[in-house]
CSV table of C-alpha atoms and ligand atoms in Angstrom, one decimal:
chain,number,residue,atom,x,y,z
T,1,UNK,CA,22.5,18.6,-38.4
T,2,UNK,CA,18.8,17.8,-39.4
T,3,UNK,CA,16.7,18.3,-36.2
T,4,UNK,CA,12.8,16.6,-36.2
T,5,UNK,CA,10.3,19.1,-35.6
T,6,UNK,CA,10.4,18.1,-32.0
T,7,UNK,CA,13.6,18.3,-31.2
T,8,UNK,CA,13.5,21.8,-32.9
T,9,UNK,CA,10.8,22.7,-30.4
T,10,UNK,CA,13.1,21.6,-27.7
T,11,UNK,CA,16.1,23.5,-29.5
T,12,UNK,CA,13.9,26.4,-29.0
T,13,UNK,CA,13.4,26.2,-25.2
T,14,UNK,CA,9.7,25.1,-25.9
T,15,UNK,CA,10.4,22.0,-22.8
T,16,UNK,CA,12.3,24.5,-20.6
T,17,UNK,CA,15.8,25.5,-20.3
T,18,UNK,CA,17.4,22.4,-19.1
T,19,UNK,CA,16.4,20.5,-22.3
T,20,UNK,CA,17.3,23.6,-24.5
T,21,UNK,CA,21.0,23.8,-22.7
T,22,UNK,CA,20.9,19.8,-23.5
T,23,UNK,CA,19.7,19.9,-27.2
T,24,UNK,CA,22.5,22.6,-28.0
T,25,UNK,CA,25.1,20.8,-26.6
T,26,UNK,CA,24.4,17.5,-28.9
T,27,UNK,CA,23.7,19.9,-31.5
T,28,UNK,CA,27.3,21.4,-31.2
T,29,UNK,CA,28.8,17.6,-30.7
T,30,UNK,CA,26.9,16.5,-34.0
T,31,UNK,CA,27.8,19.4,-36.1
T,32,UNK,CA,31.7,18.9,-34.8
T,33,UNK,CA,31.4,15.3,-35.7
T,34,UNK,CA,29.7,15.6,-39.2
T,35,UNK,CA,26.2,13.9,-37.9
T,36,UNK,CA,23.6,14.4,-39.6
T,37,UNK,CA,21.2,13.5,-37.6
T,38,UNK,CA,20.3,12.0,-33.4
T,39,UNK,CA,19.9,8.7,-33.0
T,40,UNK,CA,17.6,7.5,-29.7
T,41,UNK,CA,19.5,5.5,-26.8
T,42,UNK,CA,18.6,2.5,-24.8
T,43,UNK,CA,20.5,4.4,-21.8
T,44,UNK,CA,23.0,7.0,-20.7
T,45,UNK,CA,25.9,6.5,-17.7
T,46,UNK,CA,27.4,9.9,-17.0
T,47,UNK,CA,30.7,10.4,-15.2
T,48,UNK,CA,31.6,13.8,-13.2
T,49,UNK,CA,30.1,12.7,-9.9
T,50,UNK,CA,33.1,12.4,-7.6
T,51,UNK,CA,33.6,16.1,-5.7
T,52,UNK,CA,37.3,15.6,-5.3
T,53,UNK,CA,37.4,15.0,-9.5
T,54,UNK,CA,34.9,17.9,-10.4
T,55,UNK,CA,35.3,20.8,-7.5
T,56,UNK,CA,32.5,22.9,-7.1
T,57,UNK,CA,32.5,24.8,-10.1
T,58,UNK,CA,29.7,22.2,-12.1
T,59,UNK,CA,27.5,21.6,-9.0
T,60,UNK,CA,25.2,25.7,-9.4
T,61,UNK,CA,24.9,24.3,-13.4
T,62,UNK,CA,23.6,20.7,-12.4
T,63,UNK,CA,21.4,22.5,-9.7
T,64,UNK,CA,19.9,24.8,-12.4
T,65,UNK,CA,19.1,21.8,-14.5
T,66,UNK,CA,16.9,20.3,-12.0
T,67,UNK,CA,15.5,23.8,-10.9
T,68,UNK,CA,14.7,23.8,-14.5
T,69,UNK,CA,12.8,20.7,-15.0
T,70,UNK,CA,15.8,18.8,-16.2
T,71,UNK,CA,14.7,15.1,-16.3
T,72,UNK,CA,16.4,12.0,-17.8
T,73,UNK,CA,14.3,10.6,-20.8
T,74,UNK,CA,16.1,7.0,-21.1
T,75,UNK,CA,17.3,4.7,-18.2
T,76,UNK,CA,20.2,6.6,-16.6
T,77,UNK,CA,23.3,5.7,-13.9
T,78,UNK,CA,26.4,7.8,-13.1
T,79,UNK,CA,29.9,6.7,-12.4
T,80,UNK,CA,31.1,6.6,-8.5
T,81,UNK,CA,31.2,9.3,-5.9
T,82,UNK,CA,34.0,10.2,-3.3
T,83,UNK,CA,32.6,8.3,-0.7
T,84,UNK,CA,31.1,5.2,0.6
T,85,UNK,CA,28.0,5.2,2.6
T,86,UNK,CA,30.2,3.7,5.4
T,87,UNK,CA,33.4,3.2,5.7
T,88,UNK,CA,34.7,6.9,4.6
T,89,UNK,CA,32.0,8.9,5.7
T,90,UNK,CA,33.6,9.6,9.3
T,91,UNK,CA,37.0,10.4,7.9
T,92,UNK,CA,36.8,13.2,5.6
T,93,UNK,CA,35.7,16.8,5.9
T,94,UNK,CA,32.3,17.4,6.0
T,95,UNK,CA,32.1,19.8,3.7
T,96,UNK,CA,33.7,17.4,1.2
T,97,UNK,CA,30.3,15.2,2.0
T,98,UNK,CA,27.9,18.3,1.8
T,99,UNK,CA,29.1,19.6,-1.3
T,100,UNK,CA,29.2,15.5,-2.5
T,101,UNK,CA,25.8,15.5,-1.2
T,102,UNK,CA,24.4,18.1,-3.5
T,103,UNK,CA,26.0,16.8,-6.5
T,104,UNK,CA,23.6,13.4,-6.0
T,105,UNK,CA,21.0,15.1,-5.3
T,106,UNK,CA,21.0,17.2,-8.2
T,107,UNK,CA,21.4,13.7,-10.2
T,108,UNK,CA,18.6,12.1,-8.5
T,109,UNK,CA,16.1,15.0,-9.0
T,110,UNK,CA,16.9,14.9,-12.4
T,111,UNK,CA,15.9,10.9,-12.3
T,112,UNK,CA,19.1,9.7,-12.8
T,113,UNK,CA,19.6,6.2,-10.7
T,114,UNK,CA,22.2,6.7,-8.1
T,115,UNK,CA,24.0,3.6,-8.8
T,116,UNK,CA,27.5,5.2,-8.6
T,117,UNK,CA,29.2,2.7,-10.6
T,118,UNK,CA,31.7,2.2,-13.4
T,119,UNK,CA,30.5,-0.9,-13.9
T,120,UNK,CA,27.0,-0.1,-15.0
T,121,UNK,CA,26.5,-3.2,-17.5
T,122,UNK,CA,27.1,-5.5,-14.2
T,123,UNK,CA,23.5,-3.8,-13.4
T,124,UNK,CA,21.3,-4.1,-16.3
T,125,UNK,CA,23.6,-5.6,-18.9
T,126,UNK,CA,23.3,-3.9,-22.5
T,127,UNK,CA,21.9,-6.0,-25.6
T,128,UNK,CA,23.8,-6.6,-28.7
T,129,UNK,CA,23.6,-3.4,-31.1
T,130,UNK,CA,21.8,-1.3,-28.8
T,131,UNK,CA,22.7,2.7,-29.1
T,132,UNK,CA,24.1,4.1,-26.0
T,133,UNK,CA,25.6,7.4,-24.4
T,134,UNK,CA,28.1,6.0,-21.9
T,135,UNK,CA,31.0,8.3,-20.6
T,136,UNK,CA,33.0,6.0,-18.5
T,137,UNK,CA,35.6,5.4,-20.9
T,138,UNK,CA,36.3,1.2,-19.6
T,139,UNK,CA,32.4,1.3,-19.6
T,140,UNK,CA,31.7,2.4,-23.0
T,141,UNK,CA,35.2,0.3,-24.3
T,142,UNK,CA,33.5,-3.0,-22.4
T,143,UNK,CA,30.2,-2.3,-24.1
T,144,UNK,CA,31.2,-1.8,-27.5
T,145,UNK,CA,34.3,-4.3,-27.4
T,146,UNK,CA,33.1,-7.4,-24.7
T,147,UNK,CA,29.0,-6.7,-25.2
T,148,UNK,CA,28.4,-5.8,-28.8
T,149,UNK,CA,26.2,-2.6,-27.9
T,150,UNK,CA,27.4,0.9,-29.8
T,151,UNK,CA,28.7,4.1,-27.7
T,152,UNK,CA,30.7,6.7,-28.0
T,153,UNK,CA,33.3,7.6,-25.5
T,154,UNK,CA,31.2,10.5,-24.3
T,155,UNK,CA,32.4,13.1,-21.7
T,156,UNK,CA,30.2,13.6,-18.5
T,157,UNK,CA,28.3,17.0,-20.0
T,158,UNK,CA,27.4,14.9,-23.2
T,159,UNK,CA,26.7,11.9,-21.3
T,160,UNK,CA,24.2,13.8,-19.3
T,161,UNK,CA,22.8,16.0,-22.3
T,162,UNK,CA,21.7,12.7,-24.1
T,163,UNK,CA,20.3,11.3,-20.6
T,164,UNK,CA,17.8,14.1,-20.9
T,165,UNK,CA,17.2,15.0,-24.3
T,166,UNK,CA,17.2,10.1,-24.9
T,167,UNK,CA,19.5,10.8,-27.8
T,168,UNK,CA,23.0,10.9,-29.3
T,169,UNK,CA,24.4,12.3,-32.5
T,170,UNK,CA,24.5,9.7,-35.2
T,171,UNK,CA,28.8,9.5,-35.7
T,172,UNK,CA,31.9,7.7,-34.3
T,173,UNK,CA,31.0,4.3,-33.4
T,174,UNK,CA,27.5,4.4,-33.8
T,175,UNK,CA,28.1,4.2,-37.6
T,176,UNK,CA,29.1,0.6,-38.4
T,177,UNK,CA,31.7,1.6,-41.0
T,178,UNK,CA,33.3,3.6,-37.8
T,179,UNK,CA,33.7,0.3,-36.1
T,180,UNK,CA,36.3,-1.6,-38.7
T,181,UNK,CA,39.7,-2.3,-37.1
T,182,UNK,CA,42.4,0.4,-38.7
T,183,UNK,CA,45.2,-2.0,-37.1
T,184,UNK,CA,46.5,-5.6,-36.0
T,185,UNK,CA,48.0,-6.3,-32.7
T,186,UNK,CA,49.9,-10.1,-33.1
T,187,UNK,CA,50.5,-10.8,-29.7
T,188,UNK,CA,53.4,-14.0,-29.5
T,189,UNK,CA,52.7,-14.2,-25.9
T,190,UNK,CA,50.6,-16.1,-23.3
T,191,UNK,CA,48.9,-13.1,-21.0
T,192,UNK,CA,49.1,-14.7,-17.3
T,193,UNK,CA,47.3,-12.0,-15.1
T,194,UNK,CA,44.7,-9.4,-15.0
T,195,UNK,CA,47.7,-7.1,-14.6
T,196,UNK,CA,49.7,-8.2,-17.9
T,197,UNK,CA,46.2,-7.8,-20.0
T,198,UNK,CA,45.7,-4.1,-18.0
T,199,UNK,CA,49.6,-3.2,-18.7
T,200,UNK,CA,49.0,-4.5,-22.5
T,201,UNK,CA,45.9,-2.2,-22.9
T,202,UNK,CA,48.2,0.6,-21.6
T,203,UNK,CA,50.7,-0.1,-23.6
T,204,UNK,CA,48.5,-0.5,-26.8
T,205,UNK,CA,46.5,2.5,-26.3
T,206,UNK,CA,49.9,4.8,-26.3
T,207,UNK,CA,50.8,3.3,-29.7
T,208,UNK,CA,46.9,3.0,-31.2
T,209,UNK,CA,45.7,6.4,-30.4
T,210,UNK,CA,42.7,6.2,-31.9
T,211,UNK,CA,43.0,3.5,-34.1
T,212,UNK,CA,40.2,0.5,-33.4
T,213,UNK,CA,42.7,-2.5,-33.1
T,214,UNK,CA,42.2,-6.2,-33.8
T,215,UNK,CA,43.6,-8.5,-31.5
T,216,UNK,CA,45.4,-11.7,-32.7
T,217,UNK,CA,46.1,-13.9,-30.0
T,218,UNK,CA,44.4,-14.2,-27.0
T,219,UNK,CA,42.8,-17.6,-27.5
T,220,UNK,CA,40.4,-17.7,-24.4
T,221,UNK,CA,39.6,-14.5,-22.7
T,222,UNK,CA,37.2,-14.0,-19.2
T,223,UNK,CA,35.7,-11.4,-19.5
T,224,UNK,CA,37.6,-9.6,-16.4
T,225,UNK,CA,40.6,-10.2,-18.6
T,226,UNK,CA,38.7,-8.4,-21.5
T,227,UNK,CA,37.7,-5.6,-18.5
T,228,UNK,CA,41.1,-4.9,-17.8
T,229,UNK,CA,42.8,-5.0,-21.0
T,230,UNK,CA,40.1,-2.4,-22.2
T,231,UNK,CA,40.2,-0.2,-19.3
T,232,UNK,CA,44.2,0.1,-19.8
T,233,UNK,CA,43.1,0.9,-23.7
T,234,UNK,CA,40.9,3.5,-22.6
T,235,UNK,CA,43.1,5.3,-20.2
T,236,UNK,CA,46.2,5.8,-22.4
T,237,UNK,CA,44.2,6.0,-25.7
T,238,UNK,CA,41.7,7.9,-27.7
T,239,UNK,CA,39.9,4.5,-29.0
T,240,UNK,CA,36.3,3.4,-28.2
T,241,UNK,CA,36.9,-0.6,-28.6
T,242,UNK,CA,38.5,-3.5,-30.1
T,243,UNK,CA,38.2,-6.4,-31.5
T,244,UNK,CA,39.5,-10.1,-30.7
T,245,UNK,CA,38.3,-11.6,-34.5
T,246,UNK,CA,37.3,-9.8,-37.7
T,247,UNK,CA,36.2,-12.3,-40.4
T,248,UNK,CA,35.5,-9.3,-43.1
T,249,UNK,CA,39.0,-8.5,-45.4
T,250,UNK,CA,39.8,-5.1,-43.9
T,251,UNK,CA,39.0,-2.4,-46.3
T,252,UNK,CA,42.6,-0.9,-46.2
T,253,UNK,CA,46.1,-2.0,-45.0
T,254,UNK,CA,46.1,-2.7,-40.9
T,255,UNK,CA,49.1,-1.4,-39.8
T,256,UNK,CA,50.8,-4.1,-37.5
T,257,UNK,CA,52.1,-4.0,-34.4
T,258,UNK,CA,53.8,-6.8,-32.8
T,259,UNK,CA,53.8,-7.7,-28.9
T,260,UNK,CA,55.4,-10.3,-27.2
T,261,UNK,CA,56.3,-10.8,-23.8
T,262,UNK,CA,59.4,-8.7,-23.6
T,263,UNK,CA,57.4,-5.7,-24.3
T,264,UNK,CA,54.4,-7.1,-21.4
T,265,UNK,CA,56.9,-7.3,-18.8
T,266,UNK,CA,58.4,-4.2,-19.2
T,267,UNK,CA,54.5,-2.3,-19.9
T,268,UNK,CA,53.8,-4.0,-16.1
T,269,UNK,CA,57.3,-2.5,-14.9
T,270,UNK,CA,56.5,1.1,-16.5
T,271,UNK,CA,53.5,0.9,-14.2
T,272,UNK,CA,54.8,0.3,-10.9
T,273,UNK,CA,56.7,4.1,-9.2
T,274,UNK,CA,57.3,2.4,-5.3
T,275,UNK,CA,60.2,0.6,-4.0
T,276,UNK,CA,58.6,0.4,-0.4
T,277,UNK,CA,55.5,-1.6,1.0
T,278,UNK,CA,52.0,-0.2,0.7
T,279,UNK,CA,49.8,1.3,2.7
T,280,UNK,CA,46.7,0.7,0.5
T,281,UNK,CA,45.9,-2.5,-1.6
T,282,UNK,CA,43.2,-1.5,-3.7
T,283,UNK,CA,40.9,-4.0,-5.6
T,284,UNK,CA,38.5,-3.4,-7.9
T,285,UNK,CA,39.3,-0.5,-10.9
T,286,UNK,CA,36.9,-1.0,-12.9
T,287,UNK,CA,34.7,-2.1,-9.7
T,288,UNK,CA,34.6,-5.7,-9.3
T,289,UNK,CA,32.4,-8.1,-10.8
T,290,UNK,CA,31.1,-11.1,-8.6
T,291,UNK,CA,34.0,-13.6,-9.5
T,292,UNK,CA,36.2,-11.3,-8.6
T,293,UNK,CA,34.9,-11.0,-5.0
T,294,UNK,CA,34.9,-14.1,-4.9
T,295,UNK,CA,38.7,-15.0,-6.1
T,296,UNK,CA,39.7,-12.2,-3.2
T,297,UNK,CA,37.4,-14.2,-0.6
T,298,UNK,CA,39.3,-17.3,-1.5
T,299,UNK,CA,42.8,-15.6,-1.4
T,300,UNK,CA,41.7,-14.3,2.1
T,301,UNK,CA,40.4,-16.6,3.6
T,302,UNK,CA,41.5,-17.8,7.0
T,303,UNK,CA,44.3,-15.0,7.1
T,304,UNK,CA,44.1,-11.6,8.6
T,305,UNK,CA,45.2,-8.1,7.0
T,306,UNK,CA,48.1,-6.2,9.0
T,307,UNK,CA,46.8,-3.2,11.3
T,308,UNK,CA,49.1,-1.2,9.0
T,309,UNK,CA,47.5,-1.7,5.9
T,310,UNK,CA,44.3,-1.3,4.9
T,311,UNK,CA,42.6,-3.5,2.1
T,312,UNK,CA,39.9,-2.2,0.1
T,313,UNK,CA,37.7,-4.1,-2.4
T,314,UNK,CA,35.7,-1.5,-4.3
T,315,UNK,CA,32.4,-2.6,-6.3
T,316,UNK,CA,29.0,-1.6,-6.8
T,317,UNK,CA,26.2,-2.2,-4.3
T,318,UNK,CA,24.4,-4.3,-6.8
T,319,UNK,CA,27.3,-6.7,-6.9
T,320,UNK,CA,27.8,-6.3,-3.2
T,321,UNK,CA,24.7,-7.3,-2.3
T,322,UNK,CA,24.8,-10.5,-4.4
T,323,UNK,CA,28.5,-11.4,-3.0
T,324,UNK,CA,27.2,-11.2,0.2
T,325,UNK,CA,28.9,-14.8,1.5
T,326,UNK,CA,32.1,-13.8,0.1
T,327,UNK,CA,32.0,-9.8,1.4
T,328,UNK,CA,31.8,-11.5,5.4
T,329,UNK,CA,35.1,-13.5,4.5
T,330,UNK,CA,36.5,-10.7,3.0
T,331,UNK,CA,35.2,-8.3,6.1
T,332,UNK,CA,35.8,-11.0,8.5
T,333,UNK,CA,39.5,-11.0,7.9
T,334,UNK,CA,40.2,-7.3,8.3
T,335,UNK,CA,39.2,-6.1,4.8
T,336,UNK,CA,36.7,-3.3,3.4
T,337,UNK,CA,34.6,-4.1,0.4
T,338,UNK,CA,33.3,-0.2,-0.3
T,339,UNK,CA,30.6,0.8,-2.9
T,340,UNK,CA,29.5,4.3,-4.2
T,341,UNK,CA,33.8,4.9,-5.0
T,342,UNK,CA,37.5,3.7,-5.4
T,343,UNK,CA,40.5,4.6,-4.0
T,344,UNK,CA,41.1,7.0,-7.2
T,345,UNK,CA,38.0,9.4,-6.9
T,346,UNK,CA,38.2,9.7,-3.2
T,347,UNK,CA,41.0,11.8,-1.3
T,348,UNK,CA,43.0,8.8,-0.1
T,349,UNK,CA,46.1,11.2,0.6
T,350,UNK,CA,44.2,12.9,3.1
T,351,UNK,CA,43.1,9.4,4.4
T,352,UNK,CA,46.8,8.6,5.3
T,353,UNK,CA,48.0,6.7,2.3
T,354,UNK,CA,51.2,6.9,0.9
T,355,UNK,CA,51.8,3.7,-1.2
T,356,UNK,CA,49.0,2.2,-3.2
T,357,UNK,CA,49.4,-1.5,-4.2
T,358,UNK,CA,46.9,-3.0,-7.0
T,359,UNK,CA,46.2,-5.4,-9.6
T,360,UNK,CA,44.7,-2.6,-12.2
T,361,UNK,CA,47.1,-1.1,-14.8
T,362,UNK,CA,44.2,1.5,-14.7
T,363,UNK,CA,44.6,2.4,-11.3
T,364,UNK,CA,48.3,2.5,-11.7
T,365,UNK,CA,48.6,4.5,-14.4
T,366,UNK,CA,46.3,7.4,-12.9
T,367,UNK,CA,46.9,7.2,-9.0
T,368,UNK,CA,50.3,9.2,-9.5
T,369,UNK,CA,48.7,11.8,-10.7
T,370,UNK,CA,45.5,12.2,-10.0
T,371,UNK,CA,46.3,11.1,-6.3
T,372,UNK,CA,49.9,12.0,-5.6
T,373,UNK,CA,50.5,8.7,-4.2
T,374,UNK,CA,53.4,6.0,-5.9
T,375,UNK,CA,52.4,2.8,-6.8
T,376,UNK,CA,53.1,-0.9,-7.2
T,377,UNK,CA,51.1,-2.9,-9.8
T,378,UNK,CA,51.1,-6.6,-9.3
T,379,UNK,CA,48.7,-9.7,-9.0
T,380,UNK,CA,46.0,-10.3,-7.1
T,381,UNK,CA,47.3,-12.9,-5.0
T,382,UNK,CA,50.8,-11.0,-4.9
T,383,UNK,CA,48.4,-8.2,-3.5
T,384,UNK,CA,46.5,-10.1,-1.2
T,385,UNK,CA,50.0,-11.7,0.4
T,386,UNK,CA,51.3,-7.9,1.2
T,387,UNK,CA,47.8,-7.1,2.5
T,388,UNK,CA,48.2,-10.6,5.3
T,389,UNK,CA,51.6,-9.5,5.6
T,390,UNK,CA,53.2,-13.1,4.1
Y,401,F3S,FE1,36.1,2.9,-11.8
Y,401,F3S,FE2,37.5,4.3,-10.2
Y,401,F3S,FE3,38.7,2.7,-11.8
Y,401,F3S,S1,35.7,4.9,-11.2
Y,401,F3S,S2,37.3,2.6,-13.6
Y,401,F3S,S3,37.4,2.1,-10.1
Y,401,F3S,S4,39.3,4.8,-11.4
């Protein structure tokens, strides 16, 4: 890959040893890609910040990156932590929140905002055609596919390389001929729920790979819809975006898969592992944008959740602060609208929970897993009813 003089320099350890560790890891990422060259960012959201997701092996190497100067050289956020400033704080170990503790630190000293968000374009939204390094993978899917910036689904270290070094390697979808659909999706069916466009983004991203799909079909989209249905893409998938319309004659053949709502229903039953009630309804994967409090403040309003459930609403602080009117409802009747994390980078088995219940495919599709905990994935409303116990 052709390096400028001054990225040579800082190849060379001239601007210390965080920047040199930095530089070689894009350096390695480029010549794996066939770059030929870095590109600068507009910004860089890194992901690896939850202690239950990243242990404590990465926590001495982001300390020695501060230690050695390590700064971020473009506007920087990072992805949610494993607690809330609040609500979780008192029911976890505290060495959970020490080691936790040091991982934002190390972030902050290294400039990094502390914004703890996967919803980082709900912040500072992206322009069209801007270059970024975001490695939340529904992040980086919404800002290519629903914004019209440019990233590659980047992993945390890479993420946080470009953060301090301001650039990227010039390959995957930062090349505009990367960017061209390579299929067609014809979907012969109406999508009625945040749910059925999250199970269709699962289901697509199983049979796309990494293929950039068009989408024929889906004549008027929110852009939670769009959220959802990217996020699900991203989690089953390799792909970086889609699209909705592609005017130019696509170079080669799309292949073409077909979707109607036969295969929807049964995408949303794949997704759902309980048979009994939940103990946990959890809102907000990829954290919740202001219309989105507001639709649970509505749902909510006047009832009260059961003392054996507990509802959680998870968005950023940003959003919080601005839903204010609709977080008191929300609180009011029994229900926890947490920042900084979500119920899948925090340890919600040792928090009691057994039985998750939420309208995210996303969620769905990782809670088993990732949290040991079964899972039913249904509407918002549907959601809201088992949290009031109706
Ligand atoms: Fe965000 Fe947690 Fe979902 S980090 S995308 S709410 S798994």
């Amino acid at each position: 890959m052709y390096l400028t003089r001054q990225e040579e320099k800082m190849f060379d350890g001239e601007f210390g040893w965080a920047h040199q560790v930095s530089m070689e890891i894009l350096a390695r990422l480029g010549d794996l890609f066939g770059a030929i060259k870095l590109i600068p960012i507009k910004s860089a959201h890194v992901s690896g910040v939850s202690y239950k997701n990243i242990g404590d092996a990465p926590i001495d190497f982001l300390e020695a990156l501060f230690k050695a100067g390590g700064k971020a050289r473009v506007s920087a956020t990072v992805n949610p932590s494993g607690f809330d400033p609040d609500y979780l704080t008192g029911r976890l170990p505290a060495r959970y929140r020490l080691q936790q503790s040091r991982i934002l630190d190390a972030y902050k000293r290294m400039g990094i905002k502390p914004d703890l968000t996967c919803t980082p374009y709900y912040l500072r939204e992206p322009r069209v055609g801007w270059h970024l390094a975001w490695s939340e993978s529904s992040a980086s899917m919404y800002a290519n596919s629903v914004i019209g910036a440019w990233s590659n689904r980047e992993g945390g270290p890479s993420a946080l390389a470009a953060a301090l070094v301001g650039k990227t390697p010039d390959y995957g979808v930062h090349r505009a001929e990367n960017r061209q659909p390579r299929a067609l999706v014809k979907l012969d069916t109406v999508l009625q729920s945040d749910v059925e466009f999250g199970a269709l983004g699962i289901h697509l991203g199983k049979a796309l790979k990494d293929k950039i799909p068009v989408i024929d079909g889906i004549p008027s989209p929110t852009n939670e819809n769009l959220k959802q249905l990217g996020a699900g893409l991203a989690s089953s998938g390799m792909l970086s975006m889609f699209h909705l319309q592609w005017e130019v004659p696509p170079k080669e053949e799309l292949e073409t898969i077909s979707i109607g709502g036969k295969d929807v229903r049964e995408a949303v039953g794949c997704l759902s592992t309980a048979s009994e009630r939940a103990n946990l309804i959890f809102i907000g994967c990829p954290h919740c944008s202001l219309a989105e409090i507001e639709s649970v403040a509505r749902l909510v309003e006047g009832k009260r959740v059961t003392k054996e459930t507990e509802l959680w609403v998870c968005t950023s602080r940003h959003v919080k602060e601005k839903a204010k009117r609709y977080v008191d409802v929300i609180e009011g009747a029994g229900g926890h609208v947490l920042c900084d994390t979500c119920a899948i980078v925090t340890w919600i088995k040792s928090l009691g929970v057994d039985i998750m219940m939420t309208n995210s495919a996303k969620a769905a599709y990782y809670a088993p897993t990732l949290n040991g905990v079964n899972v039913t994935l249904a509407p918002l409303n549907k959601c809201i009813e088992v949290a009031c116990n109706q």
